[in-house]
C-alpha positions as MATLAB code, in Angstrom:
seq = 'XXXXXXXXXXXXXXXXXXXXXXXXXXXXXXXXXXXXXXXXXXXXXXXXXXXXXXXXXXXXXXXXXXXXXXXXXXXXXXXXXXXXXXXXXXXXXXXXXXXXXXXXXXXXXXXXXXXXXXXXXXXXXXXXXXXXXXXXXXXXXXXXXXXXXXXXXXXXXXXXXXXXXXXXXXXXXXXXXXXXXXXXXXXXXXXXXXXXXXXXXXXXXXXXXXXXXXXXXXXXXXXXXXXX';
ca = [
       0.000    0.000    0.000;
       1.212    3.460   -1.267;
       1.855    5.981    1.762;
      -0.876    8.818    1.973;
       0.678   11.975    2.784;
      -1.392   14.970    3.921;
      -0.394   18.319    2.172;
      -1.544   20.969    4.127;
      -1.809   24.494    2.483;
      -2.639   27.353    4.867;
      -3.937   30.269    2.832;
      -6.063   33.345    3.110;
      -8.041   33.943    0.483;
      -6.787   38.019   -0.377;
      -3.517   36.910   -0.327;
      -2.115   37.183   -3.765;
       1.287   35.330   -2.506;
      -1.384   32.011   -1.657;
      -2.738   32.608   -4.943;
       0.712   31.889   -6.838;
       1.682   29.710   -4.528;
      -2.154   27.174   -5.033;
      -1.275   27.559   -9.013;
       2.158   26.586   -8.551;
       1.635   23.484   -6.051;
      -1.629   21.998   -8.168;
       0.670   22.535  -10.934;
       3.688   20.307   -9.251;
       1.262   17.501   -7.891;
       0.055   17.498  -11.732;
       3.651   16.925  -12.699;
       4.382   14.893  -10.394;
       1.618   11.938  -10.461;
       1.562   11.959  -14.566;
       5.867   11.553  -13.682;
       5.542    8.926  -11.271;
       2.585    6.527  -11.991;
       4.105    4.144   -9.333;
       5.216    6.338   -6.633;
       5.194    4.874   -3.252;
       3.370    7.519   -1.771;
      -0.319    9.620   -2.781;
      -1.033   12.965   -2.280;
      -4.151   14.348   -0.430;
      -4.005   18.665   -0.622;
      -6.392   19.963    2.535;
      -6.725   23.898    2.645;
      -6.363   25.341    6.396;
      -7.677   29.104    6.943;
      -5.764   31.878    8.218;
      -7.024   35.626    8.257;
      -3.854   38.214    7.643;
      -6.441   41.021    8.505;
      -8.993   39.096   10.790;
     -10.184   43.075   12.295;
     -10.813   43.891    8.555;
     -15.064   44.826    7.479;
     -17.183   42.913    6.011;
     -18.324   45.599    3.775;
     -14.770   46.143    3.006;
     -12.635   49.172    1.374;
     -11.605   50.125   -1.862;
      -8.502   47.365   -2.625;
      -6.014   49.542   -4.511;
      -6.242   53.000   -1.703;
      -5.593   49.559    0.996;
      -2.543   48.204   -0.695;
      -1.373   52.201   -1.377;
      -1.912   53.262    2.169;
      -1.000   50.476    3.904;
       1.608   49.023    2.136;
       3.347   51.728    0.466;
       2.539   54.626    2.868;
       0.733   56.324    0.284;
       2.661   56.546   -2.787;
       1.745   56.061   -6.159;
       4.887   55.547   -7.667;
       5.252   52.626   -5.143;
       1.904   50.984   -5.527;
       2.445   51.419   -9.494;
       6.026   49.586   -9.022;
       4.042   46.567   -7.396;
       1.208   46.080   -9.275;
       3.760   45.652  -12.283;
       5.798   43.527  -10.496;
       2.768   40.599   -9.530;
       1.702   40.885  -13.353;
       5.402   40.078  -13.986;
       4.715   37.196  -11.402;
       1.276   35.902  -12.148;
       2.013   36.050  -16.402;
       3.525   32.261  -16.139;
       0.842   31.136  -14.437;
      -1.951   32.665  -16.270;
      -3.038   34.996  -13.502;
      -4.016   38.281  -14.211;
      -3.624   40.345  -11.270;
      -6.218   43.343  -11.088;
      -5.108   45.578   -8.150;
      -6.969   48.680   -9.520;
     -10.235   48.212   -8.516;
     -12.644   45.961   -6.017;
     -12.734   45.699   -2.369;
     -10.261   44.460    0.471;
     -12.752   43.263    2.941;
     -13.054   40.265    5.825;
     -12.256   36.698    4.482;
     -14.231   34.346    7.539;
     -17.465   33.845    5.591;
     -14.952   32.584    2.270;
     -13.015   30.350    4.536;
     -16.298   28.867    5.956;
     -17.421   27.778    2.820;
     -14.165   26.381    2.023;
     -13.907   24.400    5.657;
     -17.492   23.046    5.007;
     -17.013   21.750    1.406;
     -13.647   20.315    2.680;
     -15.705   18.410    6.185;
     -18.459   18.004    4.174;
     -18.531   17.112    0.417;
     -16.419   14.874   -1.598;
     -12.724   15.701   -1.777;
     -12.179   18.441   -4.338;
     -14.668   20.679   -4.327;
     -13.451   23.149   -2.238;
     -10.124   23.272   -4.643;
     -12.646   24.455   -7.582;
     -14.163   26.850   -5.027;
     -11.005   28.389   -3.920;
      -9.866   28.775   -7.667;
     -12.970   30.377   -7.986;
     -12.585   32.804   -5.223;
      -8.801   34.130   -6.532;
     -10.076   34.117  -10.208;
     -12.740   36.612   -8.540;
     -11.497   38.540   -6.419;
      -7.450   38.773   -7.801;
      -8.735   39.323  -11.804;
     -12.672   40.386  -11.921;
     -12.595   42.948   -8.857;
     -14.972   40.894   -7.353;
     -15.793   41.673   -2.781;
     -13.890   38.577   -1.736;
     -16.749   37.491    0.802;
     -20.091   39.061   -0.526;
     -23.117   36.331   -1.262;
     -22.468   36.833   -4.663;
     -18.786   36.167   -4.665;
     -19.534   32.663   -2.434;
     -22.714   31.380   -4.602;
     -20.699   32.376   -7.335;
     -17.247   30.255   -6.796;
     -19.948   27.361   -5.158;
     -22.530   27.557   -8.399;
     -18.739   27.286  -10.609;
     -17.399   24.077   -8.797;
     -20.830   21.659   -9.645;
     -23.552   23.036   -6.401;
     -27.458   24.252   -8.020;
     -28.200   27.486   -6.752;
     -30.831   26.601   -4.479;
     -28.304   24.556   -2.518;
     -25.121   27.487   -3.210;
     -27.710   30.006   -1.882;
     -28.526   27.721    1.445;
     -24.778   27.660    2.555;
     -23.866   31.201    1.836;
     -27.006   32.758    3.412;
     -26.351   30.258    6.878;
     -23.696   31.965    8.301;
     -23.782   29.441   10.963;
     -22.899   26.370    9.219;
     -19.350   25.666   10.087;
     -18.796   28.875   11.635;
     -17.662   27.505   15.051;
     -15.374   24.814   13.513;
     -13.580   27.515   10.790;
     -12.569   29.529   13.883;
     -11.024   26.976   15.749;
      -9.314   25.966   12.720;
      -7.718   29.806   12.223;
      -6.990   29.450   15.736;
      -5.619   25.818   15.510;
      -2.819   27.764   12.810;
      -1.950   30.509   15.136;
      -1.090   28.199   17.956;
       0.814   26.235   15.254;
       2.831   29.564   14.889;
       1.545   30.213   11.168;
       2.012   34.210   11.338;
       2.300   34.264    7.052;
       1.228   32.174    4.609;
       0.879   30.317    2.235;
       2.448   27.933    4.861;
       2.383   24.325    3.584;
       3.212   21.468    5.546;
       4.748   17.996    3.517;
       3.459   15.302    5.729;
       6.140   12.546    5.796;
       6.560    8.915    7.260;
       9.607    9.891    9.028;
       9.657   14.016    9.462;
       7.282   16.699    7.974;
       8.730   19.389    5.311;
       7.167   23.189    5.454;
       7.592   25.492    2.851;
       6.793   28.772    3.916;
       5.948   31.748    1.209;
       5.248   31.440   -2.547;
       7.917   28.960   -3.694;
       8.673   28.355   -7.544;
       7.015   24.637   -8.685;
      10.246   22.593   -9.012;
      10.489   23.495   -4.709;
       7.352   21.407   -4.787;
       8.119   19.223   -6.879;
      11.221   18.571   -4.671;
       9.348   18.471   -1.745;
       6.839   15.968   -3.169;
       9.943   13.669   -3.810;
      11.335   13.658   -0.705;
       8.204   12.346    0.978;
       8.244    9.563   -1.722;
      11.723    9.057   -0.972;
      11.707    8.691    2.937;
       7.978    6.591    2.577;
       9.603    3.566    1.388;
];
């Protein structure tokens, strides 16, 4: 029997580094698998939710005056230098970064949805839903938490609307387990992310920030590698 190893990738959904770093680690596991048909161990990804701005409004503000204020103290030549820079970035992976317009708001009701398809449905819809979510919110300006952003991404990965509409308007439904799972990361000392956690037979390997897909790749073989 082939060893299952856990990937766990701890991500918040308005974080454009997670975003490059999902694309990049579906993209290794793709390599991977079609490489090694016989590999003596199988790969299971889980999501994990963290909030970077957990004080942040639900109705949100406007994204690009966020990033310009509170990342680059204001300036415009600054927030111009950056916004070039993750289109440099996303181009190979077919991301389209959009920092010019939208809203930077609270990311708990996105993560619930995510944490409930993960508990609750068959493995794989909350990958579709979370590819959903970045396409949104990163490229179509898209709130990153609004009803229409969640029944969206839910409607996109396979769910009818009557059922899409349900989850998103029960703010509820996995509420109390999504918080203990951001707190579960904080006590794990996740402070950034993406943080993503190689579960091996003999040790665990943790990547921390947005690595390149060959450092995933890698990763992916060591855990083969020790397994046997």
């Amino acid at each position: 029997m082939p060893y299952e190893s856990t990937i766990t990738f701890t991500l918040d959904t308005i974080c454009p580094w997670t975003y490059l770093g999902f694309i990049r680690l579906t993209k290794a596991l793709d390599v991977y698998r079609i490489a090694n048909p016989d590999s003596p161990a199988t790969f299971t990804l889980k999501l994990a939710p963290y909030q970077l701005y957990p004080d942040a409004t639900q109705e949100g503000v406007d994204k690009y005056e966020w990033y310009k204020n509170e990342k680059y103290n204001g300036s415009e030549e600054r927030m111009k230098m950056y916004m070039s820079a993750m289109e440099d970035l996303g181009r190979p992976e077919n991301i389209k970064f959009d920092f010019t317009g939208g809203m930077m708001a609270n990311t708990l009701h996105a993560h619930r949805i995510l944490q409930y398809l993960q508990n609750k449905k068959e493995q794989g819809i909350q990958l579709e839903v979370l590819t959903s979510l970045y396409t949104q919110y990163f490229e179509q300006r898209a709130h990153p938490s609004s009803d229409e952003t969640l029944q969206k991404a839910c409607m996109v990965a396979g769910m009818s609307q009557n059922e899409a509409e349900k989850l998103v308007k029960d703010e509820d439904e996995e509420l109390r387990e999504t918080k203990a799972a951001i707190r579960e990361q904080a006590g794990n000392g996740v402070d950034s992310v993406p943080y993503v956690v190689f579960e091996g037979r003999k040790r665990d390997f943790t990547l921390i920030g947005a690595k390149n897909v060959a450092e995933y790749e890698k990763a992916l073989g060591q855990v083969a590698k020790e397994c046997t």
